[in-house]
PDB file of N, CA and C in Angstrom:
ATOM      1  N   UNK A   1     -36.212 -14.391-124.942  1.00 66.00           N
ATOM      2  CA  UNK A   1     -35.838 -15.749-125.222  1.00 66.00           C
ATOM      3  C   UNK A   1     -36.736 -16.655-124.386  1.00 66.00           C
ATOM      4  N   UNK A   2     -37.237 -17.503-125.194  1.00 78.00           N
ATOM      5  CA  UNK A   2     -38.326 -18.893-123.909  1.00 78.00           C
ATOM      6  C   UNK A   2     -37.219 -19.702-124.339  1.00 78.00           C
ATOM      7  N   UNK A   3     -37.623 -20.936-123.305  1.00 83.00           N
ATOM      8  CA  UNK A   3     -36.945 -22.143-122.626  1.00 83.00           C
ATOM      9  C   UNK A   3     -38.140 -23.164-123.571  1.00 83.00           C
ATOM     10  N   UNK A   4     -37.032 -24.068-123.992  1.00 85.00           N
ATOM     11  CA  UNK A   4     -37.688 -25.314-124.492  1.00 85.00           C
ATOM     12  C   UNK A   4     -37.291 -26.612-124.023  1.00 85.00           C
ATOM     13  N   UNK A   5     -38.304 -27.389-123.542  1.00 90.00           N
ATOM     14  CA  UNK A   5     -37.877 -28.825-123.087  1.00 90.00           C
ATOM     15  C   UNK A   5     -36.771 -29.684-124.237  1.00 90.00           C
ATOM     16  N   UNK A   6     -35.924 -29.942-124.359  1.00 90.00           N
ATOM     17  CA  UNK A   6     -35.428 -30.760-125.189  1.00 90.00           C
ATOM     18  C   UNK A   6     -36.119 -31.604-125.843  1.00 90.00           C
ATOM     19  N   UNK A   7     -36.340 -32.268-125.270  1.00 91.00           N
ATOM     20  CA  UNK A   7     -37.722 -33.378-125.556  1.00 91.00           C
ATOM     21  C   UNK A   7     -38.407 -33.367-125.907  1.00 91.00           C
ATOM     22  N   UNK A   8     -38.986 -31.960-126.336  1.00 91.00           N
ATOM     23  CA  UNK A   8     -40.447 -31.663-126.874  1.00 91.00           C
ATOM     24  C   UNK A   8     -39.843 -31.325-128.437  1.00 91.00           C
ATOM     25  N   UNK A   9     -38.516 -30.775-128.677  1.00 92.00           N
ATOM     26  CA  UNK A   9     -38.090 -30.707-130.050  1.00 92.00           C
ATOM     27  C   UNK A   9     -36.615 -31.281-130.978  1.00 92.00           C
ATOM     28  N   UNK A  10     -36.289 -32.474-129.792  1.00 93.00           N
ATOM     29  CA  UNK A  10     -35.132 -32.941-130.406  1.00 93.00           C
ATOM     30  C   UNK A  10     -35.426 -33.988-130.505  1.00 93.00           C
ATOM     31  N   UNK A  11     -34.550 -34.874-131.431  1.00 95.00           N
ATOM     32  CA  UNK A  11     -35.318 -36.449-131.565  1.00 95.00           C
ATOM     33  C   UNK A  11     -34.445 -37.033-130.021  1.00 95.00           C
ATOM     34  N   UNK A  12     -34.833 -38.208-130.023  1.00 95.00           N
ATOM     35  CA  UNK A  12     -34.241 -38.963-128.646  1.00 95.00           C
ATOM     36  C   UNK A  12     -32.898 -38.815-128.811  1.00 95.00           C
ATOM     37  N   UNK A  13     -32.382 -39.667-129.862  1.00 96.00           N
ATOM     38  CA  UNK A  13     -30.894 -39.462-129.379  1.00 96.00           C
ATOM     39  C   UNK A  13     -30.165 -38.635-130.245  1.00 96.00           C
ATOM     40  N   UNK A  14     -30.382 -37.162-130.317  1.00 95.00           N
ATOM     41  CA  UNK A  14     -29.812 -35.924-129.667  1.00 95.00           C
ATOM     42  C   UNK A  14     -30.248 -35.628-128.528  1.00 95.00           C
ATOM     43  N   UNK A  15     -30.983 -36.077-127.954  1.00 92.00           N
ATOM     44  CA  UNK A  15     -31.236 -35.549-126.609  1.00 92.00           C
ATOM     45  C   UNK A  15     -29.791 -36.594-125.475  1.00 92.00           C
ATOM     46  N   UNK A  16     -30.119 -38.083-125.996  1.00 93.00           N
ATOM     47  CA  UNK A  16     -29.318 -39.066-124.834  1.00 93.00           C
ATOM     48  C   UNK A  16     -27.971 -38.209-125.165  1.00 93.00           C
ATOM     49  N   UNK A  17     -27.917 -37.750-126.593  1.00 94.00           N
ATOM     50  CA  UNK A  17     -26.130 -37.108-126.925  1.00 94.00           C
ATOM     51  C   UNK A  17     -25.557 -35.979-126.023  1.00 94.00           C
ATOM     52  N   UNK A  18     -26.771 -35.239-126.414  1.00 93.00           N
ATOM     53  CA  UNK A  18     -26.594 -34.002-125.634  1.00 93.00           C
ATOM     54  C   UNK A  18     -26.502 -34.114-123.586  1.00 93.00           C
ATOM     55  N   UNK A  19     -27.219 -35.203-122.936  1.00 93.00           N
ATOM     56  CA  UNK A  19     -27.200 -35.517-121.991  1.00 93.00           C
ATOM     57  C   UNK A  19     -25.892 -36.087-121.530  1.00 93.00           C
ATOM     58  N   UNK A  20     -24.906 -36.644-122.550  1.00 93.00           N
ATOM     59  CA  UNK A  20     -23.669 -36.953-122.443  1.00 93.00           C
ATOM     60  C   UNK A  20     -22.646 -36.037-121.752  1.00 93.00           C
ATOM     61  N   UNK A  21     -23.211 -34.978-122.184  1.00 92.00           N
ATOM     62  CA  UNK A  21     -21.991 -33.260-121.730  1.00 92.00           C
ATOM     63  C   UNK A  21     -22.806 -32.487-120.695  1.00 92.00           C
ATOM     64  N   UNK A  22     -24.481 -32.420-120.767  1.00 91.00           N
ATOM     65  CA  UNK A  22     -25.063 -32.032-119.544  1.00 91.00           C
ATOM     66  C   UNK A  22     -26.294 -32.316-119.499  1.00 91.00           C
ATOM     67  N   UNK A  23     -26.083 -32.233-117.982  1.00 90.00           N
ATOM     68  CA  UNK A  23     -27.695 -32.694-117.558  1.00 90.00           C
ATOM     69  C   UNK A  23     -28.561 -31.689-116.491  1.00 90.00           C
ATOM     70  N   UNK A  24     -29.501 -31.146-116.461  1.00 88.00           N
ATOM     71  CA  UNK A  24     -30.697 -30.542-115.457  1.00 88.00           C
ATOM     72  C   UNK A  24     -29.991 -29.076-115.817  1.00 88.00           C
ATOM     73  N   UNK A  25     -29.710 -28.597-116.550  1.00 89.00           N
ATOM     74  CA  UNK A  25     -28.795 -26.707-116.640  1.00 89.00           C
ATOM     75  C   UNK A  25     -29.657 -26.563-117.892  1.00 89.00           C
ATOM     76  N   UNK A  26     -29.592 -25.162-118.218  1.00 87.00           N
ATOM     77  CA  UNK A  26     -29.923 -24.415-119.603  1.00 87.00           C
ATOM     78  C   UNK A  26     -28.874 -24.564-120.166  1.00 87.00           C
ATOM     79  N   UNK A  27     -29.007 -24.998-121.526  1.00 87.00           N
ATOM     80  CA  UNK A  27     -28.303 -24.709-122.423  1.00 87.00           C
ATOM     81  C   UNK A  27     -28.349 -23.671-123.606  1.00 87.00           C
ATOM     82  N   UNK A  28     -27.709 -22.938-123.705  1.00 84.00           N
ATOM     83  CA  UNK A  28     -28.231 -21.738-124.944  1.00 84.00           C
ATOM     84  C   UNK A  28     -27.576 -22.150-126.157  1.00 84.00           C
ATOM     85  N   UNK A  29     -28.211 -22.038-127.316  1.00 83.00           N
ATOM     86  CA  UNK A  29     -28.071 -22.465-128.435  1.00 83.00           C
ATOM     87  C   UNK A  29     -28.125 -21.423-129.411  1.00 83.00           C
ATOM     88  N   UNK A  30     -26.775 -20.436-129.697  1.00 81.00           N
ATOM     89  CA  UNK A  30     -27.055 -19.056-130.483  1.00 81.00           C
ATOM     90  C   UNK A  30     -28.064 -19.210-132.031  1.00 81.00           C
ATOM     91  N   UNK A  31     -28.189 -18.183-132.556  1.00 76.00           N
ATOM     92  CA  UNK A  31     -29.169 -18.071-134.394  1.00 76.00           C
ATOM     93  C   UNK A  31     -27.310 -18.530-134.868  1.00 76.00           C
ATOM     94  N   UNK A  32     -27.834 -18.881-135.608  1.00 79.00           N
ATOM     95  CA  UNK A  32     -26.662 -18.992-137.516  1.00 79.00           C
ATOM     96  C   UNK A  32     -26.810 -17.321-137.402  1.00 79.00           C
ATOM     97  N   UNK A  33     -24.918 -16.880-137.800  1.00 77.00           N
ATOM     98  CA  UNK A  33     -25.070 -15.294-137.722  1.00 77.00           C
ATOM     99  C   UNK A  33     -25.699 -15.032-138.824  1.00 77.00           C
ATOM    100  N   UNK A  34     -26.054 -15.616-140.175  1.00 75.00           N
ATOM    101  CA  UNK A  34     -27.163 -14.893-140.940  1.00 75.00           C
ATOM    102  C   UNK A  34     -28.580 -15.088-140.442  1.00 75.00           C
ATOM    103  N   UNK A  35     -28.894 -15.572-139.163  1.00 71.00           N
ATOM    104  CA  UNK A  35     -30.400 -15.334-139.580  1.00 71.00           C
ATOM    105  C   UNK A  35     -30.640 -14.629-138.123  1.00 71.00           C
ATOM    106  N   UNK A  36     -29.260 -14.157-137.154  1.00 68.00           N
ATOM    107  CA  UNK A  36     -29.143 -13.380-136.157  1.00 68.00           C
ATOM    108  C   UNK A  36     -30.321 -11.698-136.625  1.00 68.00           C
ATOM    109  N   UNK A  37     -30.985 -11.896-135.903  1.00 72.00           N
ATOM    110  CA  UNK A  37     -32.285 -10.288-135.775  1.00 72.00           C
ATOM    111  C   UNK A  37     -31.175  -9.115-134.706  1.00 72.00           C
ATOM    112  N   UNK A  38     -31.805  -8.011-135.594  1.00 75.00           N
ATOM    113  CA  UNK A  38     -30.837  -6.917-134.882  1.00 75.00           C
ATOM    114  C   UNK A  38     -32.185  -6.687-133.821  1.00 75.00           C
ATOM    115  N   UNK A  39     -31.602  -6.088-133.101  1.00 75.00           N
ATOM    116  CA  UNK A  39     -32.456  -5.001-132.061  1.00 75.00           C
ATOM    117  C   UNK A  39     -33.331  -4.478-132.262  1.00 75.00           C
ATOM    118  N   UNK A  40     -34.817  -5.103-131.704  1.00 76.00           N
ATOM    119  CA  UNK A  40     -36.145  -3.932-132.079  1.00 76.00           C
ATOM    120  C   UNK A  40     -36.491  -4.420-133.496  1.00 76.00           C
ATOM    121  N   UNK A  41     -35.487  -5.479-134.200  1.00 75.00           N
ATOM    122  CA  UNK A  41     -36.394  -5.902-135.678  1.00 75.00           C
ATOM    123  C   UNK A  41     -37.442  -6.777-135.536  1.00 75.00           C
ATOM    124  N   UNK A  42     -37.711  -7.488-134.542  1.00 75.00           N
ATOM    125  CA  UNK A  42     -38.993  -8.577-133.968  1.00 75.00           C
ATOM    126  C   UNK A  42     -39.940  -7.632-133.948  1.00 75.00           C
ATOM    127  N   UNK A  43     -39.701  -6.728-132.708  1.00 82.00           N
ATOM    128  CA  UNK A  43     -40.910  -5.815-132.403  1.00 82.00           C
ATOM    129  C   UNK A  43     -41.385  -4.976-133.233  1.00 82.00           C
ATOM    130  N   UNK A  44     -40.222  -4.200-134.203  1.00 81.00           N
ATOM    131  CA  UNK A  44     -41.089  -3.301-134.748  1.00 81.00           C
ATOM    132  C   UNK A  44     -40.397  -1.700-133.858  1.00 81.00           C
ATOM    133  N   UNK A  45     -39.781  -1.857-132.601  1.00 89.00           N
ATOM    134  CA  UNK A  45     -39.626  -0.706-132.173  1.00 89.00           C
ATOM    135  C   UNK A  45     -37.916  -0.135-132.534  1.00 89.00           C
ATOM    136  N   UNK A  46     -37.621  -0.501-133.821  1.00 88.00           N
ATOM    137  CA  UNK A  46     -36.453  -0.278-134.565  1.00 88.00           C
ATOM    138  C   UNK A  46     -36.579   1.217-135.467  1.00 88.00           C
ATOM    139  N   UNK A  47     -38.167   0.370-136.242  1.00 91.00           N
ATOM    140  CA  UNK A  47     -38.838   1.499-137.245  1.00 91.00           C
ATOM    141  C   UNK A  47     -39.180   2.805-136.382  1.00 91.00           C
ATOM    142  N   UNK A  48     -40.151   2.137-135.413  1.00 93.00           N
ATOM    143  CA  UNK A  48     -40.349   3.008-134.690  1.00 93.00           C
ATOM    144  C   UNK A  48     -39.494   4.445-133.964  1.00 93.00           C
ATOM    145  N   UNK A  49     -38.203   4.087-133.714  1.00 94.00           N
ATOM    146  CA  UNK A  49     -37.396   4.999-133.425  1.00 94.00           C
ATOM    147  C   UNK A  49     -36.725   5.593-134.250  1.00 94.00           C
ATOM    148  N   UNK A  50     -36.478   5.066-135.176  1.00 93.00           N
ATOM    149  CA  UNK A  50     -35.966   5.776-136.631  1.00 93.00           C
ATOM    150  C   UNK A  50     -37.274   7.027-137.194  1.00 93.00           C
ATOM    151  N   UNK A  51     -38.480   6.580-136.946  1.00 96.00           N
ATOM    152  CA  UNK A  51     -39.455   7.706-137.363  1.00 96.00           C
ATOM    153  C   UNK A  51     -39.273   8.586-136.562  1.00 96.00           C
ATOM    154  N   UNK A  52     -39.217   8.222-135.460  1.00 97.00           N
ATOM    155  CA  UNK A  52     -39.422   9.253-134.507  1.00 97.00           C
ATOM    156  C   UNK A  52     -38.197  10.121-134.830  1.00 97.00           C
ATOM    157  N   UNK A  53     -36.678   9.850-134.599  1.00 97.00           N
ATOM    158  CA  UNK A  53     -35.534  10.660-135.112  1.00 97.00           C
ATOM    159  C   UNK A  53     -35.130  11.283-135.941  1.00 97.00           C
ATOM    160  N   UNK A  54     -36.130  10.781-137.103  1.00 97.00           N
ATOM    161  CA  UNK A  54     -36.047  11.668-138.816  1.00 97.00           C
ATOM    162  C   UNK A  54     -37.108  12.635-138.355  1.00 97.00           C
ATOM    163  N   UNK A  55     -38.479  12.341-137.144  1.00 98.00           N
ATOM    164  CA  UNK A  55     -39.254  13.882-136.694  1.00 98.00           C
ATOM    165  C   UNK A  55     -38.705  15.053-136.567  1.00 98.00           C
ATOM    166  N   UNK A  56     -37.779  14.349-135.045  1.00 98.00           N
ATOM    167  CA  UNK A  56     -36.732  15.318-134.485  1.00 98.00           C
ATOM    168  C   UNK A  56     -36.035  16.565-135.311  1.00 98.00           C
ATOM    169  N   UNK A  57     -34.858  15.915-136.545  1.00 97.00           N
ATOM    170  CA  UNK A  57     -34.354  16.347-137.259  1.00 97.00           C
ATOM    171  C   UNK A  57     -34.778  17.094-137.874  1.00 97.00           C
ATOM    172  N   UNK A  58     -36.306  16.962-138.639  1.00 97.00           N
ATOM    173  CA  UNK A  58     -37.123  17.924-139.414  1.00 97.00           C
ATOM    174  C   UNK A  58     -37.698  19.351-138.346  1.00 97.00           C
ATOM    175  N   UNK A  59     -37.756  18.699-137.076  1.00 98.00           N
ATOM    176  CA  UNK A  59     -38.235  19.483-136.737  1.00 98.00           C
ATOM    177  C   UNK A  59     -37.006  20.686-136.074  1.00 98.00           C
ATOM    178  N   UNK A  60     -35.918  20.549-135.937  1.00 98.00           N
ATOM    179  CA  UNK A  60     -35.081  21.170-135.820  1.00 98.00           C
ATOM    180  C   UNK A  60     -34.643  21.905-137.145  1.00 98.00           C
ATOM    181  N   UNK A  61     -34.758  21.294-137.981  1.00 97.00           N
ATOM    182  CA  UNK A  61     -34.359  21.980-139.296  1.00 97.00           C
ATOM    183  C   UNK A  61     -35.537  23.149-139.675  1.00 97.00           C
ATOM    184  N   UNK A  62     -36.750  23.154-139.130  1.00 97.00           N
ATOM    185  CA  UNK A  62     -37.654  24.011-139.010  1.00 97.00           C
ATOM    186  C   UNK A  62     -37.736  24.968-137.655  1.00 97.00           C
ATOM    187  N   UNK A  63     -36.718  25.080-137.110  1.00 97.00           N
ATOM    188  CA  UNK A  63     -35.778  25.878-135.971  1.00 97.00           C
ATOM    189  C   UNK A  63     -36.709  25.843-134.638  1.00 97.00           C
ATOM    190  N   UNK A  64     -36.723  24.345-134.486  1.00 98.00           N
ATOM    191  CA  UNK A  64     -37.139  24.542-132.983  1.00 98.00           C
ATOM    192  C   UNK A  64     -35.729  23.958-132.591  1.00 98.00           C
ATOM    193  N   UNK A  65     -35.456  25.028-131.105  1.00 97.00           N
ATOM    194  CA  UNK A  65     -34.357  24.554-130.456  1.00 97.00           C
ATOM    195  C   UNK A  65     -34.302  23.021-129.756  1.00 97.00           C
ATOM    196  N   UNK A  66     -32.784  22.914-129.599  1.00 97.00           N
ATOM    197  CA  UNK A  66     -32.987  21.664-128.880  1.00 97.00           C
ATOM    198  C   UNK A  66     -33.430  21.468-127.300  1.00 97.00           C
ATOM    199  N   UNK A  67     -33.531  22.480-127.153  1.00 97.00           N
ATOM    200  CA  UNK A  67     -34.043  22.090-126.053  1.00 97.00           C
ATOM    201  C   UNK A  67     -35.844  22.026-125.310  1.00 97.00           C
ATOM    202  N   UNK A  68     -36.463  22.830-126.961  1.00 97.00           N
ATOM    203  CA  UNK A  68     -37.737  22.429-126.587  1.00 97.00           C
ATOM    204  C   UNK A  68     -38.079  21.429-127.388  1.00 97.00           C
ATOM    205  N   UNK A  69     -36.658  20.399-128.303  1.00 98.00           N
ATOM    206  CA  UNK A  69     -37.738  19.156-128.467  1.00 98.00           C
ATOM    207  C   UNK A  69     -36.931  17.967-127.851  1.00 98.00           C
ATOM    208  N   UNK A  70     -36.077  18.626-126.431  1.00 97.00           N
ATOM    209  CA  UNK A  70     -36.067  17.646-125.719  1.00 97.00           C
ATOM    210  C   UNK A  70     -37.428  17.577-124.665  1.00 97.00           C
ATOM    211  N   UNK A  71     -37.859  18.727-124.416  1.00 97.00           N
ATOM    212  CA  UNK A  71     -39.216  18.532-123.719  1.00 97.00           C
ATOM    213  C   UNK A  71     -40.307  18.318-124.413  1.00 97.00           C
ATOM    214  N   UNK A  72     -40.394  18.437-125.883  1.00 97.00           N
ATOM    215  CA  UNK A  72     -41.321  17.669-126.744  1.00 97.00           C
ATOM    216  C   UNK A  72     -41.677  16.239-126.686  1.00 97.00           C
ATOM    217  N   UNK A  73     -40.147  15.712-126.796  1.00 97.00           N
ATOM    218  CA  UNK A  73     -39.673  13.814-126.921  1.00 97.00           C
ATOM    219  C   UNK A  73     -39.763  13.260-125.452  1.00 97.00           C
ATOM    220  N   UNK A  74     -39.259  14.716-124.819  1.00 97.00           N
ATOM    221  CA  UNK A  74     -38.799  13.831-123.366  1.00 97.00           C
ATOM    222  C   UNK A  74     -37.861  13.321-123.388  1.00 97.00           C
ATOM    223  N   UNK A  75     -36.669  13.704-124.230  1.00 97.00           N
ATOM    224  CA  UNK A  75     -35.393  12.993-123.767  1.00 97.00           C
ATOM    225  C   UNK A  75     -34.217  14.134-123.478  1.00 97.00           C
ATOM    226  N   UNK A  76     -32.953  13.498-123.122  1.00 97.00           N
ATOM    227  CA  UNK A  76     -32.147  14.504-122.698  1.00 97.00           C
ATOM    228  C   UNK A  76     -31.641  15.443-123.793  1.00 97.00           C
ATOM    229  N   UNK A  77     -31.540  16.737-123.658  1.00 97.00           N
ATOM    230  CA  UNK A  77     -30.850  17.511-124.465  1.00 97.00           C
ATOM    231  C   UNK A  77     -29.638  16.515-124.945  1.00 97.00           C
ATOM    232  N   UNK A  78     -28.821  15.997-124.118  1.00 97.00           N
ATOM    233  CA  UNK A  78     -27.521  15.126-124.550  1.00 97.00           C
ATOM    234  C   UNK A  78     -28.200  13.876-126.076  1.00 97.00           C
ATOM    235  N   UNK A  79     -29.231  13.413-125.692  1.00 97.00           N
ATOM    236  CA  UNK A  79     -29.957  12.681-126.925  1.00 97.00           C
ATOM    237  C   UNK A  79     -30.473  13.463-127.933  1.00 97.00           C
ATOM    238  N   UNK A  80     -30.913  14.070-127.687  1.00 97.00           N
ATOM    239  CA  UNK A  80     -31.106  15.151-128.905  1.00 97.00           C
ATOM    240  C   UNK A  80     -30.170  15.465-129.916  1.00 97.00           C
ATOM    241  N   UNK A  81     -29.040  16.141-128.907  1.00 97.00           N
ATOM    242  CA  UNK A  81     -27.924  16.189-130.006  1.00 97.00           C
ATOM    243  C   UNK A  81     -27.306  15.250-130.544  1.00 97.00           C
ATOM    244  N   UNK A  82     -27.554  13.803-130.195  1.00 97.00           N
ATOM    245  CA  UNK A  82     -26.921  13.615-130.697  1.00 97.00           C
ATOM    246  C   UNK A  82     -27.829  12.203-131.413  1.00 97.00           C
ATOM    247  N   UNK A  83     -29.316  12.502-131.942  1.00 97.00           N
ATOM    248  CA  UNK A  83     -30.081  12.140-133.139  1.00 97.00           C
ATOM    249  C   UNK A  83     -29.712  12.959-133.900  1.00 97.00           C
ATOM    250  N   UNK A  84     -29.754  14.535-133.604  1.00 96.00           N
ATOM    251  CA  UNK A  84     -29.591  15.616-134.981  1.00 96.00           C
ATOM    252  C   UNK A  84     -28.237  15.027-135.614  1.00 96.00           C
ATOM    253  N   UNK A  85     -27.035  15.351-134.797  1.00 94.00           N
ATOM    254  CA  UNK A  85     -25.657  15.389-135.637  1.00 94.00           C
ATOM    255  C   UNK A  85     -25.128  13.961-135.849  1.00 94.00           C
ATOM    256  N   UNK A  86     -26.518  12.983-135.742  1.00 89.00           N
ATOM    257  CA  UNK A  86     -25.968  11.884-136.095  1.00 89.00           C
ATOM    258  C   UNK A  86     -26.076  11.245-137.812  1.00 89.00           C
ATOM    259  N   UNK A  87     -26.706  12.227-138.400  1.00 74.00           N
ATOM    260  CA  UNK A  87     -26.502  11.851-139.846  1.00 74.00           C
ATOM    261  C   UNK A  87     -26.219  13.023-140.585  1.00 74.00           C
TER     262      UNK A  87
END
């Protein structure tokens, strides 16, 4: 999240309005819940982990244990199991 001067994108008086209820603090201003972004949908590292977890799966289904593709991925056996038995 960046910080925006008021001033640089509200007209004046929403700004004198808004100065009515506060002054010199952040104010946070949530998205409209339809145009709210899930997690990792900006970046890209959403897709990214979803490829990687449909790997996993294939590659377990081609009988590598879980525990050499937790040292494959690098993650915990506890994550492992629970990309596989999660679909």
């Amino acid at each position: 999240m960046k910080y925006l001067n008021a001033t640089m994108v509200l007209p004046d008086s929403l700004v004198e309005e808004l100065q009515e209820y506060i002054q010199g603090a952040y104010l946070y201003i949530p998205s409209k819940k339809d145009q709210h972004k899930k997690w990792g949908e900006l970046s890209g590292l959403r897709i990214e982990l979803d490829e990687r977890n449909e790997r996993i799966r294939q590659d377990f289904s081609k009988g590598l244990s879980i525990e050499d593709l937790a040292e494959i991925y690098s993650l915990s056996v506890h994550t492992i199991r629970k990309i596989i038995y999660s679909k």
